Short mmCIF file of C-alpha atoms in Angstrom, two decimals:
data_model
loop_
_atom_site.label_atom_id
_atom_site.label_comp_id
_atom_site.label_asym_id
_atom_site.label_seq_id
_atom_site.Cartn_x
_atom_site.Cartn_y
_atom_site.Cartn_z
CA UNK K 1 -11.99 6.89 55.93
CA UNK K 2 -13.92 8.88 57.94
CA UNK K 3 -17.92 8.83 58.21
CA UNK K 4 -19.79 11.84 58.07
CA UNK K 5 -21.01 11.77 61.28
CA UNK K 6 -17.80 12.17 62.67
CA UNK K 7 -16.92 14.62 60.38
CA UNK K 8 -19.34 16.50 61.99
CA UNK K 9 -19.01 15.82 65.44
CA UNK K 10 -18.17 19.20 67.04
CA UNK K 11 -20.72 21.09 64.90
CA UNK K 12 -23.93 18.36 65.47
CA UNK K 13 -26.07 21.40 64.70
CA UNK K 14 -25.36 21.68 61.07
CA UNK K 15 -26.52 17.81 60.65
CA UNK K 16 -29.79 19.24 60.60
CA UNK K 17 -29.33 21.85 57.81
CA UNK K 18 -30.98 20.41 54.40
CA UNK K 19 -28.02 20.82 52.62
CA UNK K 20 -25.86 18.61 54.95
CA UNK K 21 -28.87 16.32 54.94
CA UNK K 22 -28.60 15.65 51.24
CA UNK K 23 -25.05 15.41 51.37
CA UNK K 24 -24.99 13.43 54.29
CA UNK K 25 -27.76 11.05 51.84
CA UNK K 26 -25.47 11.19 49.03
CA UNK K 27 -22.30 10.00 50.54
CA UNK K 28 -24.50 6.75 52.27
CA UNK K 29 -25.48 6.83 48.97
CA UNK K 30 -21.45 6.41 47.22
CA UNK K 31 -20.25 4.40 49.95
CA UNK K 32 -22.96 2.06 49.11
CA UNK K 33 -22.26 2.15 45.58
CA UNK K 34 -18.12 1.74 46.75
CA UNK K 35 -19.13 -1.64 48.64
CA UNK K 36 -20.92 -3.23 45.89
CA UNK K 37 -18.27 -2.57 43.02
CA UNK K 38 -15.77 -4.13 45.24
CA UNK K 39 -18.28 -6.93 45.24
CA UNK K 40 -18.27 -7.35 41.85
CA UNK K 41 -15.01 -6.34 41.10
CA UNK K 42 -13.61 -9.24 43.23
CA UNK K 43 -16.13 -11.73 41.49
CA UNK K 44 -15.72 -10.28 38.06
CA UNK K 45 -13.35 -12.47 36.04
CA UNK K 46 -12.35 -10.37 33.55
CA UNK K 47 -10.80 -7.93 35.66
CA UNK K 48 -8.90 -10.57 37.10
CA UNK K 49 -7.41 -11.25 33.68
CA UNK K 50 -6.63 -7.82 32.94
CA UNK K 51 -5.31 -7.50 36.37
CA UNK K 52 -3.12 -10.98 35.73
CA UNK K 53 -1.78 -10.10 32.13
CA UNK K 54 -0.60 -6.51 33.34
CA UNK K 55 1.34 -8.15 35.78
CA UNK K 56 2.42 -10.51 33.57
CA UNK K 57 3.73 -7.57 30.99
CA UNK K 58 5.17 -6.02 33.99
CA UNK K 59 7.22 -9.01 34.66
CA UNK K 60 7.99 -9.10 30.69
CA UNK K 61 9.52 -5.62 31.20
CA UNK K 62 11.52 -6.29 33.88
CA UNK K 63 13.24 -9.25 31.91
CA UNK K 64 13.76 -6.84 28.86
CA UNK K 65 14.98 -4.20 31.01
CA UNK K 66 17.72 -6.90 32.82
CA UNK K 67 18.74 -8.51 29.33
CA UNK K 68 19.60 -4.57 28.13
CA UNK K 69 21.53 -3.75 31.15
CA UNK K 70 23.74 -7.12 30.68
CA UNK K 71 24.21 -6.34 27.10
CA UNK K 72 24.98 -2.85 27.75
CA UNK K 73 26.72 -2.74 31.03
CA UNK K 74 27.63 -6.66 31.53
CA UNK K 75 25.49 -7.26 34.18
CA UNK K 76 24.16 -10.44 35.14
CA UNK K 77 22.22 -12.23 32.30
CA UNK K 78 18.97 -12.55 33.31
CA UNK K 79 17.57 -16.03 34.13
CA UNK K 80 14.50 -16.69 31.35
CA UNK K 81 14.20 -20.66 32.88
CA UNK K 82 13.27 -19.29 36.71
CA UNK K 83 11.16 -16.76 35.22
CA UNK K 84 9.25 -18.30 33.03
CA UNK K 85 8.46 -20.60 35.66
CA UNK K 86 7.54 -18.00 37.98
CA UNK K 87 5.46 -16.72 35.15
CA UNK K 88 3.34 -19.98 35.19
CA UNK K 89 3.37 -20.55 38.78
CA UNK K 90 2.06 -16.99 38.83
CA UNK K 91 -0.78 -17.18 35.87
CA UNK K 92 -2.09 -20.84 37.55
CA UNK K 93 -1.74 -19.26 41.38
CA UNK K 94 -4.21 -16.59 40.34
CA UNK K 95 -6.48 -18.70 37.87
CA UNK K 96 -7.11 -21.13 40.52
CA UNK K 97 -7.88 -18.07 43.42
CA UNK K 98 -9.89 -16.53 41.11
CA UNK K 99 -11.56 -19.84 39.94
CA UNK K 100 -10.59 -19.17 35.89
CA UNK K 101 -10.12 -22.42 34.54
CA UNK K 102 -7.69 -22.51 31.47
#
């Protein structure tokens, strides 16, 4: 991303129109506003969970999706033992990273 600065860095001039000056404000202003929701998006837990339970639907899907192709077509049967482990390994992974205690 791009400041504004160097946005305008062949036209310097227009910096000091008031209109680019209150633009130039509000953007400082967003980006702000972007660094501190990252903040507390990465310490808010329960965007972790929803994060961790749409993956874990995801990978519920996928599992669906493989046991209809082997009934359909014959391919492979999907393995439910390695996933549901990877399922687990997955859920505790991310509880302990993002310090969610079950």
């Amino acid at each position: 991303m791009r400041s504004v600065r160097e946005i305008f860095k062949s036209k310097q001039h227009l910096l000091d129109e008031p209109e680019v000056e209150k633009l130039v404000e509000y953007c400082e202003e967003l980006q702000d506003e972007i660094v501190e929701f990252k903040f507390q998006k990465t310490n808010n837990k329960e965007l972790a969970m929803l994060d961790m339970l749409r993956e874990v639907i995801k990978g519920c899907n996928e599992i669906e999706k493989e046991q209809m192709e082997h009934e359909r077509f014959g391919y492979d049967a999907p393995n439910y033992e390695a996933t549901i482990s990877n399922l687990k390994s997955y859920i505790f992974r991310r509880c302990k990273d993002e310090k969610i205690w079950l």
